Amino acid sequence: MTFSPELEARFEKFLANYPADRKRSAMIPMLIYAQDEVGSITDELIAEVADRVGVTPLQVNEVVGFYSMLHKKGMGKFHVQVCTNISCLLVGGAELYDRACHKLGIGHKQVRPDGRVSLEEVECIGACSWAPAIQINYDFYHDVTPQQFDSLLDGLLAGKTPEQITEVGKVNC
Ligand code: FES
């Protein structure tokens, strides 16, 4: 499988961080960056990463099935992830998710027809103290109110990027 020189350089750096018998520790970051470049986690990508870290494709497949940020199906340019786990659930996370389903016209792990926005209901994203929390691609949004969420979704649907939507502050992690 052929990757860009930039991705190959990242792979090299990740693999160099671990001794020969621990190369599998580079698996998740390799999959995340490869997913960004390839668009999804394909069977070919799984086989390639397995070969490079010295495990079986089945073992990579198990990891892909466990982590919600790894997708076998391509997601939208802006992937909206709404946490409905307990801390968020108690302060409106489920309502935010329902709002998103209604406004975007799609459900869990679905992509709008134009490929611009996708939606996913996710487990805890590690922002419980600032619930309800959502994530768009790699950016976190904390203490999200229904009104702020509406502004975000309306902005995305109108063709804006999250950076152009000022009604809600994001937290870069
Ligand atoms: S429960 Fe939502 S971020 Fe932890």
PDB file of N, CA, C and O and ligand atoms in Angstrom, residues 83 85-88 124-128 133, ligand 1:
ATOM      1  N   CYS A  83     -21.508  12.956  22.960  1.00  0.00           N
ATOM      2  CA  CYS A  83     -21.383  12.001  24.070  1.00  0.00           C
ATOM      3  C   CYS A  83     -22.724  11.879  24.790  1.00  0.00           C
ATOM      4  O   CYS A  83     -23.319  12.878  25.186  1.00  0.00           O
ATOM      5  N   ASN A  85     -22.880   9.409  27.297  1.00  0.00           N
ATOM      6  CA  ASN A  85     -22.531   8.602  28.467  1.00  0.00           C
ATOM      7  C   ASN A  85     -22.999   9.339  29.730  1.00  0.00           C
ATOM      8  O   ASN A  85     -23.427  10.494  29.664  1.00  0.00           O
ATOM      9  N   ILE A  86     -22.871   8.700  30.893  1.00  0.00           N
ATOM     10  CA  ILE A  86     -23.630   9.120  32.082  1.00  0.00           C
ATOM     11  C   ILE A  86     -23.517  10.604  32.454  1.00  0.00           C
ATOM     12  O   ILE A  86     -24.534  11.262  32.646  1.00  0.00           O
ATOM     13  N   SER A  87     -22.293  11.158  32.527  1.00  0.00           N
ATOM     14  CA  SER A  87     -22.171  12.569  32.956  1.00  0.00           C
ATOM     15  C   SER A  87     -22.865  13.497  31.974  1.00  0.00           C
ATOM     16  O   SER A  87     -23.526  14.471  32.373  1.00  0.00           O
ATOM     17  N   CYS A  88     -22.716  13.212  30.705  1.00  0.00           N
ATOM     18  CA  CYS A  88     -23.352  14.049  29.682  1.00  0.00           C
ATOM     19  C   CYS A  88     -24.854  13.788  29.631  1.00  0.00           C
ATOM     20  O   CYS A  88     -25.656  14.713  29.479  1.00  0.00           O
ATOM     21  N   CYS A 124     -18.054   8.040  26.579  1.00  0.00           N
ATOM     22  CA  CYS A 124     -17.310   9.113  27.241  1.00  0.00           C
ATOM     23  C   CYS A 124     -16.076   9.544  26.450  1.00  0.00           C
ATOM     24  O   CYS A 124     -15.261   8.722  26.042  1.00  0.00           O
ATOM     25  N   ILE A 125     -15.965  10.858  26.228  1.00  0.00           N
ATOM     26  CA  ILE A 125     -14.806  11.383  25.514  1.00  0.00           C
ATOM     27  C   ILE A 125     -13.832  12.079  26.480  1.00  0.00           C
ATOM     28  O   ILE A 125     -12.998  12.885  26.079  1.00  0.00           O
ATOM     29  N   GLY A 126     -13.984  11.761  27.761  1.00  0.00           N
ATOM     30  CA  GLY A 126     -13.018  12.246  28.751  1.00  0.00           C
ATOM     31  C   GLY A 126     -13.202  13.703  29.133  1.00  0.00           C
ATOM     32  O   GLY A 126     -12.259  14.343  29.594  1.00  0.00           O
ATOM     33  N   ALA A 127     -14.401  14.233  28.950  1.00  0.00           N
ATOM     34  CA  ALA A 127     -14.651  15.634  29.289  1.00  0.00           C
ATOM     35  C   ALA A 127     -15.822  15.735  30.266  1.00  0.00           C
ATOM     36  O   ALA A 127     -16.581  16.699  30.233  1.00  0.00           O
ATOM     37  N   CYS A 128     -15.947  14.749  31.152  1.00  0.00           N
ATOM     38  CA  CYS A 128     -17.103  14.659  32.057  1.00  0.00           C
ATOM     39  C   CYS A 128     -17.295  15.912  32.911  1.00  0.00           C
ATOM     40  O   CYS A 128     -18.413  16.299  33.216  1.00  0.00           O
ATOM     41  N   ALA A 133     -20.585  17.344  26.539  1.00  0.00           N
ATOM     42  CA  ALA A 133     -19.445  17.601  25.652  1.00  0.00           C
ATOM     43  C   ALA A 133     -19.691  16.963  24.286  1.00  0.00           C
ATOM     44  O   ALA A 133     -20.297  15.891  24.186  1.00  0.00           O
TER      45      ALA A 133
HETATM   46  S1  FES B   1     -19.594  11.199  30.002  1.00  0.00           S
HETATM   47 FE1  FES B   1     -19.520  12.616  28.385  1.00  0.00          FE
HETATM   48  S2  FES B   1     -17.450  13.237  28.392  1.00  0.00           S
HETATM   49 FE2  FES B   1     -17.519  11.736  29.960  1.00  0.00          FE
END
